[in-house]
Amino acid sequence: MHALRHELLPPSGVDFAVALKLTPSTIPKPLPKHDPSSFLNIVTARSNILRVYEVRHQSLVTPNHVDSERQRRAPIRKGTEPVEGEAEMDHGGEDWVNLGSVKADGQQDAATAPRLYFVKEHAVYGTITGMERVRTISSNEDQLDRLLVSFKDAKIALLEWSESTHDLVTVSIHTYERAPQLAALDSALFQPTLRADPLSRCAALSLPKDSIAILPFYQTQAELDLVEQDLNLARDLPYSPSFILDFIADVDPDLRNVVDFVFLPGYNNPTIAVLSQAEKTWVGRLKEYRDTVKLYIFTLDLLNHTYPVITTVEGLPYDCTSLLPCAASLGGVVILTSNALIHVDQAARRVALPVNGWAARVSDIPMLPLEKDSDLTLEGGHLVFVDEKNFFAIRKDGMIHSVEIVSDGRTVSKLTISPALAQTTIPSLACQLSNGLLFVGSTVGPSVLLKTHRVDEELPWGTVESAGPAAVADTHTSMDIDDEDDLYGESKAAAQATPNGTVSGGPTSRTRSVIHVTLCDSLPAYGPISDLAFSLSKVGERHIPELVAATGSGHLGGFTLFQRDLPVRVKRKLHVLGGARGIWSFPVRQSHRVNGTSYEKVAHSFASERDTVIISTDANPSPGVSRVATRAAKTELAIPTRVPGTTVGAGPFFQRTAILHIMTNAIRVLEPDGTERQVIKDMDGNMPRAKIKACSICDPFVFILREDETIGLFIGETERGKVRRKDMSPMGEKASRYLAGCFFTDSNGIFELATTDIAPNNDRNATTTLQAVVTAGSQSQWLVLVRPQGVMEIWSLPKLSLVFSCNGISGLDAILTDSYEGPALSLPQDPPRKPQDLDIDQILLTCLGESAPALHLFVFNRFGSLVVYEMLPTPVLPDMTSPPNGRTSFLKVKFSKVATRHFELSRQEETEKTVLAEQKRISRVFVPFVTSPNPSQTLFGVFFTGDRPSWIIGTDKGGVNIFPSGHGVVHAFTACSLWDSKSEFLVYSDEGPSLLEWLPDITLDARLPKRTVPRSRAYSNVVFEPNSLLIVAASSLQARFTSYDEDNNIIWEPDGVGISLPCCDCSTLELISPDGWVTMDGYEFAPNEYVNALECVTLETLSTETGAKEFLAVGTSIDRGEDLAVKGATYVFEVVEVVPDPSSSHQRWYRLKLRVRDDAKGPVTALCGINGYLVSSMGQKVFIRAFDLDERLVGVAFLDVGVYVTSLRSLKNLLLIGDAVKSVWLVAFQEDPYKLVILGKDMRRACITNADFFFTNNELAITTHDEEGVLRLLSYDPTDPDTKGGQHLMCSAEFHVHKESRCSLVIARRTKEEPEIPQSRLINGFTDGSLSALTPVDETALKRLHLLQGQLSRSIQHVAGLNPRAYRIVRNDAVSKPLSRGVLDGQLLQAFEQLGISRQNEITRQIGTERTTALHDWISLAVPW
C-alpha cells in the first residue's frame, strides 16, 4: 500500500528570530520615489518553515473608508463621546493616554508606528535550530546583511537576498555531519546552537562532545591579503576554511557539559563566554554537590588558533540556564537561573539577585537580600536588554519584569527588579531590534512586537520613591490589534520608580526616567495541536464539517477551528434579481450641470461610497434579458428597467453620474434612473461585428473584446456626456487579434515611468482633449493587453504609448520582465487560429492586500492554471541614448509569481454555438472587490467565478492565499453595499442569486480559513458528541500540590519567605456548545488528577431500543508524590438533555451525568470502543470491559502487553495497541469465548505516539508515528515467509517527518470513479502546529509521481542547498536500502505546481510522461478533506 503525505498547514509560531537588513527596501536610497517606511527585516523560523517579514512605519492616519465605516457602526457619534475622568491625551500624536504628566524625549515619531508585513515563506528540507545576522565583504558594497541558518543535522547555510529573483539564494552550505563528534550514539538527542560574533568576524555552531565549529568571515580586503593559501579561491569566497574547536583539549580540561555560550561585544578579537557544568548534580545531591556551574571567558585567535582564557568564574548555581551578554560600555554577562539573576563582569565579580526563597537553599553564592513577598520562578523565562543598563525578564507565563543594573562606571553594585508590568505572550525567544523595538516570539501563541522608549516624569513633592526600576506598560495602543486585550498590555501593578541620573536642585522639579512599553503589532499563531475532532458547524440551514483543534498553552490556550472552504452566511435570497450571466453593483449619483459639465453632488463621505444600482443579466429567455435594480424599501428591490439582450459589463461613468452599459452588440450610456442617453452600435460600416464577449470599464475609457479576438477602444467626453471611438493606430493594424485585456488606474503613483523624450509637451499625463481630463496629474491610467502569441503589453493612456512588453506570460514564468520589444504583430491567420491550452483566457491588474495593498497581476489560462504575480519596482533600464525598437517609454516594474493553483476544468466544445450551449456556458472571470469584515479591517481581494470558484485574499501577515468558496459553480459575483454594509456580496451560484457575508472573526492568513476561540486555558483532549452535536473537552490546568503520607498527614508545608508549594497538572471536563462556545456543564477532578484519554465510545446499554448508545469514556492519572505509586481511574459519562433556564437564549440544554467511576491501580493512558465494549489500558495491561446495567464495568478479557500503552485503535474486531517501548501490536478480539488473540507485533523498539488503521480498496495497512518523527507503514501478511506466519508486522515504508504527532483522525475519502467504496485519509496534528494528510495512492500514479519526485529533487534549486531525499530517509540497519518508496513527499511534489510551463515540460519529458498527467495526479490527491 502506498500513500502521499502533504502538509495542509505549516508550523505555527516562532522558535527562532533574527533582525537584520536583508532586503534592499530597508536601505535608504537617494531616489525621489523611495518609500522610507521599511527599515528592518525580521526572519522567523519554526521547525522547517522560514518566513521573512518587513518592519514598516505605518501612518496612524485612518483611511477614509475605515473612518466612515467606524462612524457608521459606532453607537456614539464622533466628537460626542465622553472622556473618562480628566485623562490628558498625549499631544504628540501617540493616541494613547499617558498615566501621568509625561514629557516625550523627542525621539518618538508621532505620525507612524511600526508594523510587520509578510514578504516570503519557504519550507526547507531541514529542521532549523538557529539563525544569526552576519555581514560579509559583499555587505560593504550593497549595505545588506546576510542570513546564517543552522540545521539539526549539523549544517550551516549562508543566505542572501537576490533582487533579480526577489528571493533568498544560497551562498554556501557548510556541513559537519561527518565530524567525529557526531558519530556518538546520543548525537540524535543533541540540539545544535548557532551564535555569531557581533562584528561578524566568525560564527560558531555547537556540536556534541563539548565542541564547536567555527566559521570565520572576511570583513576587509586586508584580511584577504593575510591569507597565505590560494588567494584566487579565497577572493571568491566570503569565508575562510572552518574548523572544530574542542573545549576540553584546546581550552580547559574542566570545560565539559556546556549549558550555553555567547559572543561578547567590545573586544578586539572574537570573545566567547561559555557556561558549563563539569560535575552534574540534581536536587537530591545538593548536599554533596552544589554550585557546580562554571563560566569561562576566552578569546579566539583565528589566525594562530590559540584560545587564551581571560576569566574563569566558579561556584555558580547548578540551575543556570542561559547567558545574556551586556553592552560593551558595561561589560560582562547576565546569567539566568531558575531562582536568581546573576551579573558577572570581566573581573569575576558576581552580583546575584534572588527572586524567591529557594535561591538561598540551593546555592551558597552571596546574594542580595530577598525583597519581601517575592516569589517568582524564572524557569522557561527569557531576558532581553532594553538599553545599556535595563533589561526585561519575561517569565514563562508572559509576565514582564523590568530589571535595572545599578553601577558606578563599570562596577555593578546591585540589581533591582520591578513588579510585573504587563502580561504578554508565552516566550520562546526575546530579541532586541533597532529604534527601541523588542520582538518576543512564542511557539504556543502569537508573537509580539513591542516598543520601548524613555520619558521623564515629574515626581510630586513628597512622593516616596520605591526601590524598583521605573517602567510602565501603556495599555492604550495606537494600533488595532486583533488579539485579546487581556493577553497583552493590562498593567498588573502600578509603576515603581527610582531616580536615574541627577536630581534637579528645586524641590518641585524632581524627575524620574521611566521606560514606557507599548504593543505595536503581533504575528498570529495558535501553537501546538494537542487533539483534533471534526464537528458540524451550522451556517444558516446547512451543517458544514469543521475541524476543531485544541491548541495553545497556558493562558494562550483555546480552540482553533479550521474549514476547507471560506465560510459564508446567506443573509437572504434574491430570486427576483436573476443574474445567471452577470451581476454588477456600483454607486451612481444624480448630477447637476455647471457650464455644460456634469458634476456629482457632494454627499456624506460614507454615503458617497454606498452602492445605488444593481445590473443583472440572464441568457434565458433568448436573446437574454438585462435588469436595472435599485433599493426600494429596507430589504426590497425595485426593478424599474428591463432591456432585452445580454449584458457583458456595466459600471459608473462620467464621474459616477451615468451608467455605462455594454451589451453583446452595443455600448449604451444610461442615466442614473436607467433611461437611455446614448447608444453606439458595434458595427463595421453597415456590417455587424462579432459579438462582444468581454469588456473593461475605467472612466473615461472603455475596452471591448469580441468573439473574433478583435478589440475596440472608446473614450467618454465629459462635456457632452457622450462616448466616442478612440484611435488605436499606435497599437498596430485594426484587425489585430487579442486574447484578453483590462484597465488599471494608478492612484498612488505605483507605476514609475522612464522616458527618453524629455520635451515638456510630451508629459505622460498630457491630454489631447479637455474631455479626457478626469484626474490627470493625481492618477494615471494604463491598458494591459495579451496577444495570441503570448505577449503581454502595457500601454499608457491616453496617448497609447507602449511602456512594457513581456513574452513569458503564456509560459507562466516565475519572473516577468520587460523584453524592450516594440508592439507585437498579431494579424488574423488563415485558416483561423484555434484556441490553445496555454492561451491566456483572463487577465486582471489590481491591488490586493490589507492595510498596505500592493499591485498584483492575475492570470488564468485555458488549461486551468491560475497564477498571481506581485508587481515589484526595478531600477534596471536599457540605455536611454539609443532606445530599443523605437520605444521611448519604459515602465520600471517587474512581476514576481507569488501563488499558483491548477484546476480540473469541465471542457465545452468550442464549435457548439447553440442557444442551449450559450446558457450552459460557464463564465470564468476575475472580479476585484473591497470589503470590510469589521470596522478596523479593510481587505482588497479578487473573486474567481466559474466551476472552481475561489477567493484570492492578501493579508499583512500571511501574504496571498487562494480559498475555495464552497459552491459547485458561481456564475456571477459582485461586492454590494446597497444595504449599507461594506461586508456583503451578491453571488449567483448553483443555489440561485443570494446575498452573502463572511462569518465573523475569520482569519485568512493561513492556507485554511480559521477561527480562534480563546479560552484562557489549554485543552489536552477534545471529542465531538454526535447525538447532541456538542464538544466535550478536557482542560489542562495547574494546581498547588501537597504531599500526604498513608495516614493522610501533610508531609511538608512552606516554611520560609518566598517558599511556596509546587504545582502539578489537573483537569476539568467541559461540555461546550459550538453555538457561541458556551460551557454548558463540567466535571472537576481531584486537584492531583489529570485526564490522559477522552473518547466517545458506543457501549451496550438497556436504555435504548437499539441496545447501544454513545458514552464518554475518560481515563485519568492520579499523582501522589515521589514516594507513592501513581494511580488512575476510568470514568463513563452520559450527555443528557435537561430543561433549559428560562432566562437563557438556548432552546436546548445539556448536562454531563456520571455513570461509572472505576478505580485502577495504575494510570489509564488510552481508551477506545470495540463491538460495544470498552477497551482501556492500565500500566502493562489492556482490559476489555462490558457496561453492565449502565452502572458498572465488568471485565471480560485482558492481555499483558508492553511497558506503557500510548495508543488504542479499533476496526471491527481488530485492536491496534501502541506502546512507548515495544512499538505496535495487532490483536483480534473474540467474543465466544471472550479472548484477545495476538496476530502480529512490530519487532523494533520504538516509542509510538500515534497509531492508526489505514485502508483502501480492500487493502489494510497500519500507520505509526514515533517520538523521533518517523512515519511507518506496516502490513500484516501471514503468507509472507519473512513474517513467520504473520507474527511479525512487515515495514513497507519509512518516512521521516522530523516532528512529533500526538493526535490523528481517520476520515473517509471517496473518489469520483467509485463513490460507493470509501478509502481512508489520515489527518495528523503535530506539536509544532502543523497539520498533515496521508492519502492512499494507486500503483500507476505512484510510479509516475515517484519518478517526478526524484527528478524534482535533482533538477530544481532547493533553499539553503539542502537535500530533500536525505531529509526524508530513516536510518535502518536491518535493510540494505532505505524504505522510502512507499510514501511520496508532498512538500517536494508541490514545487512542481509552482514551476513555469517550460520547466514542467522539461522535467516530465525526462521521466516519459506529460505535464498534464502529472498535474492531474497531484490535483486529485492534494486536497484537505
mmCIF file of C-alpha atoms in Angstrom, residues 836-957:
data_model
loop_
_atom_site.group_PDB
_atom_site.id
_atom_site.type_symbol
_atom_site.label_atom_id
_atom_site.label_comp_id
_atom_site.label_asym_id
_atom_site.label_seq_id
_atom_site.Cartn_x
_atom_site.Cartn_y
_atom_site.Cartn_z
ATOM 1 C CA GLN A 836 -4.698 26.544 -27.448
ATOM 2 C CA ASP A 837 -4.456 25.180 -23.903
ATOM 3 C CA LEU A 838 -1.802 27.737 -22.978
ATOM 4 C CA ASP A 839 -3.789 30.715 -24.269
ATOM 5 C CA ILE A 840 -4.428 33.357 -21.627
ATOM 6 C CA ASP A 841 -8.157 33.424 -21.002
ATOM 7 C CA GLN A 842 -8.398 36.126 -18.306
ATOM 8 C CA ILE A 843 -6.080 38.834 -17.040
ATOM 9 C CA LEU A 844 -6.526 41.449 -14.322
ATOM 10 C CA LEU A 845 -4.253 44.075 -12.801
ATOM 11 C CA THR A 846 -5.485 45.349 -9.443
ATOM 12 C CA CYS A 847 -4.491 45.886 -5.818
ATOM 13 C CA LEU A 848 -4.503 43.074 -3.295
ATOM 14 C CA GLY A 849 -3.824 43.287 0.395
ATOM 15 C CA GLU A 850 -4.931 44.635 3.730
ATOM 16 C CA SER A 851 -3.548 47.817 5.279
ATOM 17 C CA ALA A 852 -0.967 48.362 2.502
ATOM 18 C CA PRO A 853 -2.471 46.929 -0.719
ATOM 19 C CA ALA A 854 0.113 46.019 -3.351
ATOM 20 C CA LEU A 855 -0.384 45.732 -7.093
ATOM 21 C CA HIS A 856 -0.881 42.181 -8.370
ATOM 22 C CA LEU A 857 -1.367 40.641 -11.791
ATOM 23 C CA PHE A 858 -3.893 37.797 -12.079
ATOM 24 C CA VAL A 859 -3.583 35.366 -14.986
ATOM 25 C CA PHE A 860 -5.798 32.402 -15.936
ATOM 26 C CA ASN A 861 -5.220 30.218 -18.977
ATOM 27 C CA ARG A 862 -7.499 27.823 -20.798
ATOM 28 C CA PHE A 863 -5.839 24.736 -19.298
ATOM 29 C CA GLY A 864 -6.961 25.765 -15.803
ATOM 30 C CA SER A 865 -3.855 27.405 -14.335
ATOM 31 C CA LEU A 866 -4.442 30.396 -12.080
ATOM 32 C CA VAL A 867 -1.320 32.422 -11.292
ATOM 33 C CA VAL A 868 -0.893 35.575 -9.199
ATOM 34 C CA TYR A 869 2.091 37.882 -9.740
ATOM 35 C CA GLU A 870 3.190 40.710 -7.472
ATOM 36 C CA MET A 871 4.387 43.926 -9.082
ATOM 37 C CA LEU A 872 7.863 44.992 -7.946
ATOM 38 C CA PRO A 873 9.851 48.106 -8.820
ATOM 39 C CA THR A 874 13.073 47.557 -10.710
ATOM 40 C CA PRO A 875 15.842 50.045 -11.443
ATOM 41 C CA VAL A 876 17.158 48.094 -14.456
ATOM 42 C CA LEU A 877 16.544 50.040 -17.660
ATOM 43 C CA PRO A 878 18.074 49.989 -21.166
ATOM 44 C CA ASP A 879 20.414 52.628 -22.493
ATOM 45 C CA MET A 880 18.244 55.720 -22.922
ATOM 46 C CA THR A 881 20.514 57.241 -25.557
ATOM 47 C CA SER A 882 19.529 54.579 -28.091
ATOM 48 C CA PRO A 883 16.099 53.250 -27.120
ATOM 49 C CA PRO A 884 15.416 49.737 -28.479
ATOM 50 C CA ASN A 885 12.743 49.107 -31.118
ATOM 51 C CA GLY A 886 11.757 52.757 -31.251
ATOM 52 C CA ARG A 887 10.216 52.758 -27.793
ATOM 53 C CA THR A 888 10.562 55.964 -25.816
ATOM 54 C CA SER A 889 8.870 54.973 -22.532
ATOM 55 C CA PHE A 890 9.690 52.191 -20.125
ATOM 56 C CA LEU A 891 7.831 51.099 -17.018
ATOM 57 C CA LYS A 892 10.253 50.429 -14.179
ATOM 58 C CA VAL A 893 8.493 47.296 -12.928
ATOM 59 C CA LYS A 894 8.705 43.526 -12.987
ATOM 60 C CA PHE A 895 6.319 40.832 -11.822
ATOM 61 C CA SER A 896 7.150 38.001 -9.410
ATOM 62 C CA LYS A 897 4.988 34.882 -9.054
ATOM 63 C CA VAL A 898 3.529 34.553 -5.548
ATOM 64 C CA ALA A 899 0.705 31.988 -5.912
ATOM 65 C CA THR A 900 -0.274 29.200 -8.314
ATOM 66 C CA ARG A 901 -3.315 26.962 -8.416
ATOM 67 C CA HIS A 902 -4.303 24.416 -11.078
ATOM 68 C CA PHE A 903 -7.912 23.348 -11.585
ATOM 69 C CA GLU A 904 -9.513 20.405 -13.352
ATOM 70 C CA LEU A 905 -11.977 22.125 -15.715
ATOM 71 C CA SER A 906 -15.079 20.758 -17.379
ATOM 72 C CA ARG A 907 -14.468 21.424 -21.078
ATOM 73 C CA GLN A 908 -17.130 22.527 -23.542
ATOM 74 C CA GLU A 909 -16.952 22.107 -27.282
ATOM 75 C CA GLU A 910 -15.756 25.348 -28.839
ATOM 76 C CA THR A 911 -17.672 24.798 -32.058
ATOM 77 C CA GLU A 912 -21.010 24.496 -30.308
ATOM 78 C CA LYS A 913 -22.786 27.842 -30.695
ATOM 79 C CA THR A 914 -26.402 26.874 -29.977
ATOM 80 C CA VAL A 915 -28.685 28.753 -27.605
ATOM 81 C CA LEU A 916 -28.579 25.829 -25.177
ATOM 82 C CA ALA A 917 -24.778 25.815 -25.207
ATOM 83 C CA GLU A 918 -24.744 29.551 -24.504
ATOM 84 C CA GLN A 919 -26.985 29.056 -21.483
ATOM 85 C CA LYS A 920 -24.753 26.241 -20.163
ATOM 86 C CA ARG A 921 -21.559 28.196 -20.682
ATOM 87 C CA ILE A 922 -19.574 28.756 -17.506
ATOM 88 C CA SER A 923 -18.067 32.196 -17.147
ATOM 89 C CA ARG A 924 -14.639 32.218 -15.500
ATOM 90 C CA VAL A 925 -13.627 35.807 -14.741
ATOM 91 C CA PHE A 926 -11.701 37.752 -12.103
ATOM 92 C CA VAL A 927 -13.859 40.179 -10.095
ATOM 93 C CA PRO A 928 -11.995 42.605 -7.795
ATOM 94 C CA PHE A 929 -13.687 43.703 -4.585
ATOM 95 C CA VAL A 930 -13.096 45.707 -1.417
ATOM 96 C CA THR A 931 -14.695 44.540 1.814
ATOM 97 C CA SER A 932 -14.675 45.474 5.491
ATOM 98 C CA PRO A 933 -15.364 42.384 7.615
ATOM 99 C CA ASN A 934 -15.041 44.599 10.690
ATOM 100 C CA PRO A 935 -14.620 48.361 11.171
ATOM 101 C CA SER A 936 -10.864 48.121 11.763
ATOM 102 C CA GLN A 937 -10.075 45.945 8.744
ATOM 103 C CA THR A 938 -10.325 46.555 5.018
ATOM 104 C CA LEU A 939 -9.384 43.853 2.532
ATOM 105 C CA PHE A 940 -8.706 44.236 -1.176
ATOM 106 C CA GLY A 941 -9.331 40.887 -2.858
ATOM 107 C CA VAL A 942 -10.362 39.147 -6.056
ATOM 108 C CA PHE A 943 -13.071 36.543 -6.629
ATOM 109 C CA PHE A 944 -12.693 33.991 -9.406
ATOM 110 C CA THR A 945 -16.004 32.762 -10.783
ATOM 111 C CA GLY A 946 -16.755 29.551 -12.645
ATOM 112 C CA ASP A 947 -16.826 25.866 -11.752
ATOM 113 C CA ARG A 948 -13.865 26.278 -9.399
ATOM 114 C CA PRO A 949 -14.935 29.455 -7.570
ATOM 115 C CA SER A 950 -12.209 30.849 -5.344
ATOM 116 C CA TRP A 951 -11.426 33.803 -3.121
ATOM 117 C CA ILE A 952 -7.965 35.322 -3.632
ATOM 118 C CA ILE A 953 -7.050 37.224 -0.488
ATOM 119 C CA GLY A 954 -3.891 39.059 0.542
ATOM 120 C CA THR A 955 -3.179 39.853 4.202
ATOM 121 C CA ASP A 956 -0.412 41.687 6.022
ATOM 122 C CA LYS A 957 0.825 38.646 7.940
#
